[in-house]
Structures are given as structure tokens and as C-alpha cells.
């Protein structure tokens, strides 16, 4: 199981300190939400923040581009230190060239899907990706409630992974807390983004361990 604290919920005045805290917490990934104020009604941070936190987080920097024109940003994020770069299926016919470009930059390839979008939209791309990101809130802000109706999309993503013999990770993002993580794990998710539920804790390590244990136990119930 991978736990990925979302920097969007951290103290924006202390990014290096927060990245160090996440590193010490044992979180496998650090999730970086990039918002352009156009694809989503919010603006967060850009490549320079990724560059700033890179030396302070020793494992995977998981960059989630909620941007209308990610093609102009991919090289900057790769150079800044992103290990994985995710773009949205809602970008339509731009998706194929975007996935190729991320791959050509030597980064892990992620594809995200918003709550209203039918899960069938991602099926043609599953063999080209390393990560399927199922949004469980409408993107743009942390601290929103989990959207239960997205759980069947996690199950469908997991079913296709088995049926097609593919190996992509299944990440959930938005409203993931100790109360919702078990349901996501039982549905087939193996990678959990959490902002509010993790960064607000003084003991981030304890919160990460608790979330990972809850997810692992829930998944084990399926066997
Ligand atoms: C929302 C972002 C999420 C968000 C998660 O657009 O993609 O990653 O930061 O925050 P919480 O865990 O607080 O819902
Ligand atoms: Zn995100």
C-alpha cells in the first residue's frame, strides 16, 4: 500500500519543513496538486515548488496536473524532480500525445478521472499507464467530502487490471480519511492521497502508519 500526503493541505509558508515532515513520516509518495485556475477554479503552486521540496523528500514525488494545457509544463516538472506525472482524461484527444511525452521524459505515467466522467473513457489508455487516479472529489480544493458514487469506478479499474493482466497502480484522491480508506482498499485501490486527514496531524508519522494499517487490513479481508 502507498500513502501519499497531499502538499496542498500543508503549511504553504513552510514547504521544505513540510516535505521533510512527510519524508520522516515514512509516506512512500508526496502528492503535489498543480492547479492552473482554468481546469479547476483554484491556483496552487508550480515547478519551482517541486524543485524546492525535491531535496527534502527522498521517495516518489507524485505530480497531479489539474491544468488545461499540461503540454507546456511537462518538461519543467520533469526537470524540477517529478517522478510521476498525471494528466486528466477530460483533456480528450490531447491525452495520447501527453502520455507519450511523459513517457519520453522518463517519468511514470498517470491518468486521472473526475467524478462525473464515465470510467469507460480511460479503458483505451490502460495499457499505456503506470497509475490510474480515481478522483473521489471534484478537483480544486482539499477538505471536501468523499463522493461515495466514485467507489464503483475503483472497482471497475481493479476489474480491468485483473482481466487485462495490467500492472497500473490505482490511486484515490479526495476526502480520503480513516473513515473512507478501508472502503477504497476493499474496492481495489492501492495508493491513497490524503491532505486534510494527514497534514493537520502534529504526528504525521502516526497518521500515515494508521492509514496504511487500515488500508492493508481492509484489503486482507478480501483474501
Ligand atoms: C483536490 C486534490 C486532492 C486534495 C486532497 O483537487 O486533487 O489531492 O488535495 O485533499 P483532501 O485529502 O483534504 O481531500
Ligand atoms: Zn490530487
JSON list of C-alpha atoms and ligand atoms in Angstrom, two decimals:
[
{"chain": "A", "resi": 1, "resn": "UNK", "atom": "CA", "xyz": [0.00, 0.00, 0.00]},
{"chain": "A", "resi": 2, "resn": "UNK", "atom": "CA", "xyz": [1.22, 3.53, -0.76]},
{"chain": "A", "resi": 3, "resn": "UNK", "atom": "CA", "xyz": [0.25, 6.53, 1.35]},
{"chain": "A", "resi": 4, "resn": "UNK", "atom": "CA", "xyz": [0.67, 9.90, -0.38]},
{"chain": "A", "resi": 5, "resn": "UNK", "atom": "CA", "xyz": [0.17, 13.01, 1.77]},
{"chain": "A", "resi": 6, "resn": "UNK", "atom": "CA", "xyz": [-1.03, 15.92, -0.38]},
{"chain": "A", "resi": 7, "resn": "UNK", "atom": "CA", "xyz": [1.12, 19.05, -0.02]},
{"chain": "A", "resi": 8, "resn": "UNK", "atom": "CA", "xyz": [-1.97, 21.14, -0.82]},
{"chain": "A", "resi": 9, "resn": "UNK", "atom": "CA", "xyz": [-3.04, 20.65, 2.81]},
{"chain": "A", "resi": 10, "resn": "UNK", "atom": "CA", "xyz": [0.35, 21.62, 4.24]},
{"chain": "A", "resi": 11, "resn": "UNK", "atom": "CA", "xyz": [1.60, 24.94, 5.60]},
{"chain": "A", "resi": 12, "resn": "UNK", "atom": "CA", "xyz": [2.32, 26.95, 2.43]},
{"chain": "A", "resi": 13, "resn": "UNK", "atom": "CA", "xyz": [4.78, 29.09, 4.33]},
{"chain": "A", "resi": 14, "resn": "UNK", "atom": "CA", "xyz": [6.97, 26.11, 5.18]},
{"chain": "A", "resi": 15, "resn": "UNK", "atom": "CA", "xyz": [7.10, 23.78, 2.15]},
{"chain": "A", "resi": 16, "resn": "UNK", "atom": "CA", "xyz": [10.62, 22.46, 2.89]},
{"chain": "A", "resi": 17, "resn": "UNK", "atom": "CA", "xyz": [9.75, 21.75, 6.52]},
{"chain": "A", "resi": 18, "resn": "UNK", "atom": "CA", "xyz": [6.50, 20.04, 5.47]},
{"chain": "A", "resi": 19, "resn": "UNK", "atom": "CA", "xyz": [8.29, 17.91, 2.86]},
{"chain": "A", "resi": 20, "resn": "UNK", "atom": "CA", "xyz": [10.82, 16.86, 5.50]},
{"chain": "A", "resi": 21, "resn": "UNK", "atom": "CA", "xyz": [7.98, 16.00, 7.85]},
{"chain": "A", "resi": 22, "resn": "UNK", "atom": "CA", "xyz": [6.39, 13.88, 5.13]},
{"chain": "A", "resi": 23, "resn": "UNK", "atom": "CA", "xyz": [9.73, 12.19, 4.46]},
{"chain": "A", "resi": 24, "resn": "UNK", "atom": "CA", "xyz": [10.21, 11.37, 8.13]},
{"chain": "A", "resi": 25, "resn": "UNK", "atom": "CA", "xyz": [6.62, 10.07, 8.33]},
{"chain": "A", "resi": 26, "resn": "UNK", "atom": "CA", "xyz": [7.57, 7.14, 6.08]},
{"chain": "A", "resi": 27, "resn": "UNK", "atom": "CA", "xyz": [4.99, 8.10, 3.44]},
{"chain": "A", "resi": 28, "resn": "UNK", "atom": "CA", "xyz": [6.00, 6.37, 0.22]},
{"chain": "A", "resi": 29, "resn": "UNK", "atom": "CA", "xyz": [4.89, 9.25, -2.03]},
{"chain": "A", "resi": 30, "resn": "UNK", "atom": "CA", "xyz": [4.35, 13.01, -1.69]},
{"chain": "A", "resi": 31, "resn": "UNK", "atom": "CA", "xyz": [1.37, 14.19, -3.76]},
{"chain": "A", "resi": 32, "resn": "UNK", "atom": "CA", "xyz": [1.70, 17.62, -5.40]},
{"chain": "A", "resi": 33, "resn": "UNK", "atom": "CA", "xyz": [-1.51, 19.19, -6.69]},
{"chain": "A", "resi": 34, "resn": "UNK", "atom": "CA", "xyz": [-0.84, 21.61, -9.52]},
{"chain": "A", "resi": 35, "resn": "UNK", "atom": "CA", "xyz": [-3.81, 23.86, -10.25]},
{"chain": "A", "resi": 36, "resn": "UNK", "atom": "CA", "xyz": [-3.92, 26.44, -13.08]},
{"chain": "A", "resi": 37, "resn": "UNK", "atom": "CA", "xyz": [-7.09, 28.40, -12.21]},
{"chain": "A", "resi": 38, "resn": "UNK", "atom": "CA", "xyz": [-8.61, 27.27, -15.52]},
{"chain": "A", "resi": 39, "resn": "UNK", "atom": "CA", "xyz": [-9.04, 23.48, -15.50]},
{"chain": "A", "resi": 40, "resn": "UNK", "atom": "CA", "xyz": [-10.04, 23.93, -11.83]},
{"chain": "A", "resi": 41, "resn": "UNK", "atom": "CA", "xyz": [-11.24, 27.10, -10.05]},
{"chain": "A", "resi": 42, "resn": "UNK", "atom": "CA", "xyz": [-8.09, 27.41, -7.91]},
{"chain": "A", "resi": 43, "resn": "UNK", "atom": "CA", "xyz": [-4.38, 28.10, -8.27]},
{"chain": "A", "resi": 44, "resn": "UNK", "atom": "CA", "xyz": [-1.87, 26.19, -6.11]},
{"chain": "A", "resi": 45, "resn": "UNK", "atom": "CA", "xyz": [1.85, 26.06, -6.98]},
{"chain": "A", "resi": 46, "resn": "UNK", "atom": "CA", "xyz": [4.22, 25.23, -9.88]},
{"chain": "A", "resi": 47, "resn": "UNK", "atom": "CA", "xyz": [7.54, 23.60, -10.84]},
{"chain": "A", "resi": 48, "resn": "UNK", "atom": "CA", "xyz": [9.58, 25.85, -8.53]},
{"chain": "A", "resi": 49, "resn": "UNK", "atom": "CA", "xyz": [7.83, 24.37, -5.50]},
{"chain": "A", "resi": 50, "resn": "UNK", "atom": "CA", "xyz": [8.58, 20.87, -6.80]},
{"chain": "A", "resi": 51, "resn": "UNK", "atom": "CA", "xyz": [12.23, 21.93, -7.18]},
{"chain": "A", "resi": 52, "resn": "UNK", "atom": "CA", "xyz": [12.22, 23.34, -3.64]},
{"chain": "A", "resi": 53, "resn": "UNK", "atom": "CA", "xyz": [10.82, 20.20, -2.00]},
{"chain": "A", "resi": 54, "resn": "UNK", "atom": "CA", "xyz": [12.81, 17.71, -4.11]},
{"chain": "A", "resi": 55, "resn": "UNK", "atom": "CA", "xyz": [15.91, 17.64, -1.85]},
{"chain": "A", "resi": 56, "resn": "UNK", "atom": "CA", "xyz": [13.68, 17.21, 1.23]},
{"chain": "A", "resi": 57, "resn": "UNK", "atom": "CA", "xyz": [11.62, 14.19, 0.15]},
{"chain": "A", "resi": 58, "resn": "UNK", "atom": "CA", "xyz": [13.65, 11.09, -0.64]},
{"chain": "A", "resi": 59, "resn": "UNK", "atom": "CA", "xyz": [10.97, 8.95, -2.29]},
{"chain": "A", "resi": 60, "resn": "UNK", "atom": "CA", "xyz": [8.34, 9.50, -5.02]},
{"chain": "A", "resi": 61, "resn": "UNK", "atom": "CA", "xyz": [7.13, 12.99, -5.97]},
{"chain": "A", "resi": 62, "resn": "UNK", "atom": "CA", "xyz": [3.68, 12.33, -7.43]},
{"chain": "A", "resi": 63, "resn": "UNK", "atom": "CA", "xyz": [2.65, 15.36, -9.51]},
{"chain": "A", "resi": 64, "resn": "UNK", "atom": "CA", "xyz": [-1.07, 15.72, -10.31]},
{"chain": "A", "resi": 65, "resn": "UNK", "atom": "CA", "xyz": [-1.64, 18.26, -13.11]},
{"chain": "A", "resi": 66, "resn": "UNK", "atom": "CA", "xyz": [-5.08, 19.83, -12.91]},
{"chain": "A", "resi": 67, "resn": "UNK", "atom": "CA", "xyz": [-4.18, 22.03, -15.88]},
{"chain": "A", "resi": 68, "resn": "UNK", "atom": "CA", "xyz": [-5.81, 22.74, -19.27]},
{"chain": "A", "resi": 69, "resn": "UNK", "atom": "CA", "xyz": [-2.51, 22.89, -21.17]},
{"chain": "A", "resi": 70, "resn": "UNK", "atom": "CA", "xyz": [-0.17, 20.43, -19.41]},
{"chain": "A", "resi": 71, "resn": "UNK", "atom": "CA", "xyz": [1.91, 20.02, -22.61]},
{"chain": "A", "resi": 72, "resn": "UNK", "atom": "CA", "xyz": [3.64, 23.33, -21.89]},
{"chain": "A", "resi": 73, "resn": "UNK", "atom": "CA", "xyz": [4.54, 22.24, -18.34]},
{"chain": "A", "resi": 74, "resn": "UNK", "atom": "CA", "xyz": [5.72, 18.63, -18.61]},
{"chain": "A", "resi": 75, "resn": "UNK", "atom": "CA", "xyz": [9.43, 19.35, -19.18]},
{"chain": "A", "resi": 76, "resn": "UNK", "atom": "CA", "xyz": [9.57, 21.87, -16.32]},
{"chain": "A", "resi": 77, "resn": "UNK", "atom": "CA", "xyz": [8.05, 19.42, -13.87]},
{"chain": "A", "resi": 78, "resn": "UNK", "atom": "CA", "xyz": [10.29, 16.59, -15.03]},
{"chain": "A", "resi": 79, "resn": "UNK", "atom": "CA", "xyz": [13.38, 18.83, -14.67]},
{"chain": "A", "resi": 80, "resn": "UNK", "atom": "CA", "xyz": [12.17, 20.04, -11.25]},
{"chain": "A", "resi": 81, "resn": "UNK", "atom": "CA", "xyz": [12.22, 16.45, -9.98]},
{"chain": "A", "resi": 82, "resn": "UNK", "atom": "CA", "xyz": [8.76, 14.93, -10.53]},
{"chain": "A", "resi": 83, "resn": "UNK", "atom": "CA", "xyz": [8.93, 11.12, -10.54]},
{"chain": "A", "resi": 84, "resn": "UNK", "atom": "CA", "xyz": [5.37, 10.58, -11.74]},
{"chain": "A", "resi": 85, "resn": "UNK", "atom": "CA", "xyz": [3.17, 12.96, -13.73]},
{"chain": "A", "resi": 86, "resn": "UNK", "atom": "CA", "xyz": [-0.60, 12.59, -14.01]},
{"chain": "A", "resi": 87, "resn": "UNK", "atom": "CA", "xyz": [-2.90, 14.32, -16.53]},
{"chain": "A", "resi": 88, "resn": "UNK", "atom": "CA", "xyz": [-6.69, 14.23, -16.80]},
{"chain": "A", "resi": 89, "resn": "UNK", "atom": "CA", "xyz": [-8.75, 12.12, -19.20]},
{"chain": "A", "resi": 90, "resn": "UNK", "atom": "CA", "xyz": [-11.07, 15.14, -19.55]},
{"chain": "A", "resi": 91, "resn": "UNK", "atom": "CA", "xyz": [-8.43, 16.63, -21.89]},
{"chain": "A", "resi": 92, "resn": "UNK", "atom": "CA", "xyz": [-9.80, 14.34, -24.61]},
{"chain": "A", "resi": 93, "resn": "UNK", "atom": "CA", "xyz": [-7.72, 13.93, -27.78]},
{"chain": "A", "resi": 94, "resn": "UNK", "atom": "CA", "xyz": [-4.71, 15.56, -26.10]},
{"chain": "A", "resi": 95, "resn": "UNK", "atom": "CA", "xyz": [-4.35, 12.51, -23.82]},
{"chain": "A", "resi": 96, "resn": "UNK", "atom": "CA", "xyz": [-2.41, 10.19, -26.15]},
{"chain": "A", "resi": 97, "resn": "UNK", "atom": "CA", "xyz": [0.35, 12.70, -27.01]},
{"chain": "A", "resi": 98, "resn": "UNK", "atom": "CA", "xyz": [0.52, 13.75, -23.36]},
{"chain": "A", "resi": 99, "resn": "UNK", "atom": "CA", "xyz": [1.06, 10.18, -22.14]},
{"chain": "A", "resi": 100, "resn": "UNK", "atom": "CA", "xyz": [3.75, 9.67, -24.81]},
{"chain": "A", "resi": 101, "resn": "UNK", "atom": "CA", "xyz": [5.51, 12.88, -23.80]},
{"chain": "A", "resi": 102, "resn": "UNK", "atom": "CA", "xyz": [5.54, 11.95, -20.09]},
{"chain": "A", "resi": 103, "resn": "UNK", "atom": "CA", "xyz": [6.93, 8.52, -21.02]},
{"chain": "A", "resi": 104, "resn": "UNK", "atom": "CA", "xyz": [9.58, 10.13, -23.28]},
{"chain": "A", "resi": 105, "resn": "UNK", "atom": "CA", "xyz": [10.68, 12.25, -20.32]},
{"chain": "A", "resi": 106, "resn": "UNK", "atom": "CA", "xyz": [11.35, 9.02, -18.40]},
{"chain": "A", "resi": 107, "resn": "UNK", "atom": "CA", "xyz": [8.63, 9.61, -15.82]},
{"chain": "A", "resi": 108, "resn": "UNK", "atom": "CA", "xyz": [5.85, 7.34, -14.57]},
{"chain": "A", "resi": 109, "resn": "UNK", "atom": "CA", "xyz": [2.62, 8.00, -16.49]},
{"chain": "A", "resi": 110, "resn": "UNK", "atom": "CA", "xyz": [-0.59, 8.78, -14.61]},
{"chain": "A", "resi": 111, "resn": "UNK", "atom": "CA", "xyz": [-4.14, 9.25, -15.89]},
{"chain": "A", "resi": 112, "resn": "UNK", "atom": "CA", "xyz": [-6.80, 10.89, -13.68]},
{"chain": "A", "resi": 113, "resn": "UNK", "atom": "CA", "xyz": [-10.59, 10.84, -13.98]},
{"chain": "A", "resi": 114, "resn": "UNK", "atom": "CA", "xyz": [-13.08, 13.24, -12.38]},
{"chain": "A", "resi": 115, "resn": "UNK", "atom": "CA", "xyz": [-16.25, 12.09, -10.60]},
{"chain": "A", "resi": 116, "resn": "UNK", "atom": "CA", "xyz": [-18.72, 12.97, -13.38]},
{"chain": "A", "resi": 117, "resn": "UNK", "atom": "CA", "xyz": [-16.66, 11.29, -16.14]},
{"chain": "A", "resi": 118, "resn": "UNK", "atom": "CA", "xyz": [-17.67, 7.77, -17.14]},
{"chain": "A", "resi": 119, "resn": "UNK", "atom": "CA", "xyz": [-14.94, 5.21, -16.25]},
{"chain": "A", "resi": 120, "resn": "UNK", "atom": "CA", "xyz": [-15.21, 3.77, -19.81]},
{"chain": "A", "resi": 121, "resn": "UNK", "atom": "CA", "xyz": [-13.28, 6.84, -21.00]},
{"chain": "A", "resi": 122, "resn": "UNK", "atom": "CA", "xyz": [-9.99, 5.55, -19.53]},
{"chain": "A", "resi": 123, "resn": "UNK", "atom": "CA", "xyz": [-10.20, 1.98, -20.86]},
{"chain": "A", "resi": 124, "resn": "UNK", "atom": "CA", "xyz": [-8.37, 2.65, -24.19]},
{"chain": "A", "resi": 125, "resn": "UNK", "atom": "CA", "xyz": [-5.36, 4.03, -22.29]},
{"chain": "A", "resi": 126, "resn": "UNK", "atom": "CA", "xyz": [-4.92, 1.42, -19.55]},
{"chain": "A", "resi": 127, "resn": "UNK", "atom": "CA", "xyz": [-2.04, -0.39, -21.27]},
{"chain": "A", "resi": 128, "resn": "UNK", "atom": "CA", "xyz": [-0.11, 2.90, -21.56]},
{"chain": "A", "resi": 129, "resn": "UNK", "atom": "CA", "xyz": [-0.21, 4.00, -17.90]},
{"chain": "A", "resi": 130, "resn": "UNK", "atom": "CA", "xyz": [1.52, 3.23, -14.62]},
{"chain": "A", "resi": 131, "resn": "UNK", "atom": "CA", "xyz": [-1.13, 4.91, -12.46]},
{"chain": "A", "resi": 132, "resn": "UNK", "atom": "CA", "xyz": [-4.93, 5.33, -12.65]},
{"chain": "A", "resi": 133, "resn": "UNK", "atom": "CA", "xyz": [-6.05, 8.20, -10.39]},
{"chain": "A", "resi": 134, "resn": "UNK", "atom": "CA", "xyz": [-9.73, 8.00, -9.46]},
{"chain": "A", "resi": 135, "resn": "UNK", "atom": "CA", "xyz": [-10.85, 11.39, -8.13]},
{"chain": "A", "resi": 136, "resn": "UNK", "atom": "CA", "xyz": [-13.23, 10.99, -5.19]},
{"chain": "A", "resi": 137, "resn": "UNK", "atom": "CA", "xyz": [-13.92, 14.74, -5.00]},
{"chain": "A", "resi": 138, "resn": "UNK", "atom": "CA", "xyz": [-14.37, 17.32, -7.74]},
{"chain": "A", "resi": 139, "resn": "UNK", "atom": "CA", "xyz": [-10.83, 18.72, -8.11]},
{"chain": "A", "resi": 140, "resn": "UNK", "atom": "CA", "xyz": [-9.78, 22.15, -6.94]},
{"chain": "A", "resi": 141, "resn": "UNK", "atom": "CA", "xyz": [-9.81, 22.11, -3.17]},
{"chain": "A", "resi": 142, "resn": "UNK", "atom": "CA", "xyz": [-8.77, 19.99, -0.22]},
{"chain": "A", "resi": 143, "resn": "UNK", "atom": "CA", "xyz": [-11.08, 19.23, 2.68]},
{"chain": "A", "resi": 144, "resn": "UNK", "atom": "CA", "xyz": [-14.11, 18.21, 0.60]},
{"chain": "A", "resi": 145, "resn": "UNK", "atom": "CA", "xyz": [-16.36, 15.26, 1.48]},
{"chain": "A", "resi": 146, "resn": "UNK", "atom": "CA", "xyz": [-15.70, 11.87, -0.15]},
{"chain": "A", "resi": 147, "resn": "UNK", "atom": "CA", "xyz": [-18.04, 11.09, -3.06]},
{"chain": "A", "resi": 148, "resn": "UNK", "atom": "CA", "xyz": [-19.35, 7.55, -2.45]},
{"chain": "A", "resi": 149, "resn": "UNK", "atom": "CA", "xyz": [-20.62, 7.25, -6.05]},
{"chain": "A", "resi": 150, "resn": "UNK", "atom": "CA", "xyz": [-16.99, 7.03, -7.20]},
{"chain": "A", "resi": 151, "resn": "UNK", "atom": "CA", "xyz": [-16.38, 3.69, -5.45]},
{"chain": "A", "resi": 152, "resn": "UNK", "atom": "CA", "xyz": [-17.74, 1.57, -8.35]},
{"chain": "A", "resi": 153, "resn": "UNK", "atom": "CA", "xyz": [-15.18, 3.29, -10.61]},
{"chain": "A", "resi": 154, "resn": "UNK", "atom": "CA", "xyz": [-12.40, 2.00, -8.35]},
{"chain": "A", "resi": 155, "resn": "UNK", "atom": "CA", "xyz": [-13.91, -1.49, -8.60]},
{"chain": "A", "resi": 156, "resn": "UNK", "atom": "CA", "xyz": [-14.11, -1.24, -12.39]},
{"chain": "A", "resi": 157, "resn": "UNK", "atom": "CA", "xyz": [-10.49, -0.05, -12.63]},
{"chain": "A", "resi": 158, "resn": "UNK", "atom": "CA", "xyz": [-9.42, -3.01, -10.48]},
{"chain": "A", "resi": 159, "resn": "UNK", "atom": "CA", "xyz": [-11.51, -5.46, -12.55]},
{"chain": "A", "resi": 160, "resn": "UNK", "atom": "CA", "xyz": [-9.95, -4.29, -15.83]},
{"chain": "A", "resi": 161, "resn": "UNK", "atom": "CA", "xyz": [-6.48, -4.53, -14.26]},
{"chain": "A", "resi": 162, "resn": "UNK", "atom": "CA", "xyz": [-7.12, -8.22, -13.44]},
{"chain": "A", "resi": 163, "resn": "UNK", "atom": "CA", "xyz": [-8.92, -9.07, -16.70]},
{"chain": "A", "resi": 164, "resn": "UNK", "atom": "CA", "xyz": [-6.34, -7.39, -18.93]},
{"chain": "A", "resi": 165, "resn": "UNK", "atom": "CA", "xyz": [-3.35, -8.55, -16.87]},
{"chain": "A", "resi": 166, "resn": "UNK", "atom": "CA", "xyz": [-2.09, -4.99, -16.44]},
{"chain": "A", "resi": 167, "resn": "UNK", "atom": "CA", "xyz": [0.02, -3.53, -13.69]},
{"chain": "A", "resi": 168, "resn": "UNK", "atom": "CA", "xyz": [-1.03, 0.08, -13.12]},
{"chain": "A", "resi": 169, "resn": "UNK", "atom": "CA", "xyz": [-1.48, 1.34, -9.56]},
{"chain": "A", "resi": 170, "resn": "UNK", "atom": "CA", "xyz": [-4.96, 2.52, -8.54]},
{"chain": "A", "resi": 171, "resn": "UNK", "atom": "CA", "xyz": [-4.83, 5.81, -6.65]},
{"chain": "A", "resi": 172, "resn": "UNK", "atom": "CA", "xyz": [-7.74, 7.55, -4.90]},
{"chain": "A", "resi": 173, "resn": "UNK", "atom": "CA", "xyz": [-7.67, 11.26, -4.23]},
{"chain": "A", "resi": 174, "resn": "UNK", "atom": "CA", "xyz": [-10.05, 13.47, -2.30]},
{"chain": "A", "resi": 175, "resn": "UNK", "atom": "CA", "xyz": [-11.82, 13.03, 1.02]},
{"chain": "A", "resi": 176, "resn": "UNK", "atom": "CA", "xyz": [-9.66, 10.00, 1.88]},
{"chain": "A", "resi": 177, "resn": "UNK", "atom": "CA", "xyz": [-9.66, 9.64, 5.67]},
{"chain": "A", "resi": 178, "resn": "UNK", "atom": "CA", "xyz": [-9.54, 6.84, 8.22]},
{"chain": "A", "resi": 179, "resn": "UNK", "atom": "CA", "xyz": [-13.30, 6.58, 7.70]},
{"chain": "A", "resi": 180, "resn": "UNK", "atom": "CA", "xyz": [-13.13, 6.13, 3.91]},
{"chain": "A", "resi": 181, "resn": "UNK", "atom": "CA", "xyz": [-9.76, 4.47, 3.24]},
{"chain": "A", "resi": 182, "resn": "UNK", "atom": "CA", "xyz": [-10.93, 0.93, 4.07]},
{"chain": "A", "resi": 183, "resn": "UNK", "atom": "CA", "xyz": [-13.77, 1.08, 1.55]},
{"chain": "A", "resi": 184, "resn": "UNK", "atom": "CA", "xyz": [-11.33, 2.31, -1.12]},
{"chain": "A", "resi": 185, "resn": "UNK", "atom": "CA", "xyz": [-8.89, -0.52, -0.34]},
{"chain": "A", "resi": 186, "resn": "UNK", "atom": "CA", "xyz": [-11.65, -3.11, -0.47]},
{"chain": "A", "resi": 187, "resn": "UNK", "atom": "CA", "xyz": [-12.71, -1.69, -3.84]},
{"chain": "A", "resi": 188, "resn": "UNK", "atom": "CA", "xyz": [-9.18, -2.26, -5.17]},
{"chain": "A", "resi": 189, "resn": "UNK", "atom": "CA", "xyz": [-7.25, 0.97, -4.56]},
{"chain": "A", "resi": 190, "resn": "UNK", "atom": "CA", "xyz": [-3.60, 0.54, -3.51]},
{"chain": "A", "resi": 191, "resn": "UNK", "atom": "CA", "xyz": [-2.44, 4.18, -3.42]},
{"chain": "A", "resi": 192, "resn": "UNK", "atom": "CA", "xyz": [-4.07, 6.74, -1.16]},
{"chain": "A", "resi": 193, "resn": "UNK", "atom": "CA", "xyz": [-3.79, 10.51, -1.41]},
{"chain": "A", "resi": 194, "resn": "UNK", "atom": "CA", "xyz": [-4.78, 12.37, 1.74]},
{"chain": "A", "resi": 195, "resn": "UNK", "atom": "CA", "xyz": [-4.33, 16.03, 2.56]},
{"chain": "A", "resi": 196, "resn": "UNK", "atom": "CA", "xyz": [-6.53, 17.20, 5.39]},
{"chain": "A", "resi": 197, "resn": "UNK", "atom": "CA", "xyz": [-6.61, 13.78, 7.07]},
{"chain": "A", "resi": 198, "resn": "UNK", "atom": "CA", "xyz": [-2.81, 13.68, 7.33]},
{"chain": "A", "resi": 199, "resn": "UNK", "atom": "CA", "xyz": [-1.07, 17.07, 7.26]},
{"chain": "A", "resi": 200, "resn": "UNK", "atom": "CA", "xyz": [-3.16, 18.57, 10.07]},
{"chain": "A", "resi": 201, "resn": "UNK", "atom": "CA", "xyz": [-1.73, 15.96, 12.48]},
{"chain": "A", "resi": 202, "resn": "UNK", "atom": "CA", "xyz": [1.31, 17.01, 14.54]},
{"chain": "A", "resi": 203, "resn": "UNK", "atom": "CA", "xyz": [2.30, 13.33, 14.48]},
{"chain": "A", "resi": 204, "resn": "UNK", "atom": "CA", "xyz": [2.23, 12.84, 10.72]},
{"chain": "A", "resi": 205, "resn": "UNK", "atom": "CA", "xyz": [4.12, 9.54, 11.01]},
{"chain": "A", "resi": 206, "resn": "UNK", "atom": "CA", "xyz": [1.49, 8.10, 13.29]},
{"chain": "A", "resi": 207, "resn": "UNK", "atom": "CA", "xyz": [-1.32, 9.22, 11.00]},
{"chain": "A", "resi": 208, "resn": "UNK", "atom": "CA", "xyz": [0.43, 7.72, 7.94]},
{"chain": "A", "resi": 209, "resn": "UNK", "atom": "CA", "xyz": [1.00, 4.40, 9.74]},
{"chain": "A", "resi": 210, "resn": "UNK", "atom": "CA", "xyz": [-2.61, 4.28, 10.92]},
{"chain": "A", "resi": 211, "resn": "UNK", "atom": "CA", "xyz": [-3.94, 4.96, 7.40]},
{"chain": "A", "resi": 212, "resn": "UNK", "atom": "CA", "xyz": [-1.61, 2.34, 5.88]},
{"chain": "A", "resi": 213, "resn": "UNK", "atom": "CA", "xyz": [-2.56, -0.28, 8.51]},
{"chain": "A", "resi": 214, "resn": "UNK", "atom": "CA", "xyz": [-6.27, 0.41, 7.99]},
{"chain": "A", "resi": 215, "resn": "UNK", "atom": "CA", "xyz": [-5.93, 0.03, 4.22]},
{"chain": "A", "resi": 216, "resn": "UNK", "atom": "CA", "xyz": [-3.78, -3.11, 4.49]},
{"chain": "A", "resi": 217, "resn": "UNK", "atom": "CA", "xyz": [-6.20, -4.76, 6.94]},
{"chain": "A", "resi": 218, "resn": "UNK", "atom": "CA", "xyz": [-9.20, -3.92, 4.76]},
{"chain": "A", "resi": 219, "resn": "UNK", "atom": "CA", "xyz": [-7.55, -5.34, 1.63]},
{"chain": "A", "resi": 220, "resn": "UNK", "atom": "CA", "xyz": [-6.59, -8.51, 3.55]},
{"chain": "A", "resi": 221, "resn": "UNK", "atom": "CA", "xyz": [-10.27, -9.08, 4.39]},
{"chain": "A", "resi": 222, "resn": "UNK", "atom": "CA", "xyz": [-10.85, -9.68, 0.67]},
{"chain": "A", "resi": 223, "resn": "UNK", "atom": "CA", "xyz": [-8.47, -12.67, 0.54]},
{"chain": "B", "resi": 1, "resn": "LIG", "atom": "C1", "xyz": [-8.12, 18.11, -4.90]},
{"chain": "B", "resi": 1, "resn": "LIG", "atom": "C2", "xyz": [-6.74, 17.47, -4.87]},
{"chain": "B", "resi": 1, "resn": "LIG", "atom": "C3", "xyz": [-6.60, 16.47, -3.75]},
{"chain": "B", "resi": 1, "resn": "LIG", "atom": "C4", "xyz": [-6.71, 17.11, -2.42]},
{"chain": "B", "resi": 1, "resn": "LIG", "atom": "C5", "xyz": [-6.94, 16.06, -1.38]},
{"chain": "B", "resi": 1, "resn": "LIG", "atom": "O1", "xyz": [-8.28, 18.76, -6.13]},
{"chain": "B", "resi": 1, "resn": "LIG", "atom": "O2", "xyz": [-6.50, 16.77, -6.07]},
{"chain": "B", "resi": 1, "resn": "LIG", "atom": "O3", "xyz": [-5.32, 15.84, -3.82]},
{"chain": "B", "resi": 1, "resn": "LIG", "atom": "O4", "xyz": [-5.52, 17.80, -2.12]},
{"chain": "B", "resi": 1, "resn": "LIG", "atom": "O5", "xyz": [-7.20, 16.76, -0.20]},
{"chain": "B", "resi": 1, "resn": "LIG", "atom": "P1", "xyz": [-8.13, 16.11, 0.94]},
{"chain": "B", "resi": 1, "resn": "LIG", "atom": "O6", "xyz": [-7.43, 14.83, 1.31]},
{"chain": "B", "resi": 1, "resn": "LIG", "atom": "O7", "xyz": [-8.11, 17.13, 2.01]},
{"chain": "B", "resi": 1, "resn": "LIG", "atom": "O8", "xyz": [-9.47, 15.89, 0.32]},
{"chain": "B", "resi": 2, "resn": "LIG", "atom": "ZN1", "xyz": [-4.51, 15.44, -6.29]}
]
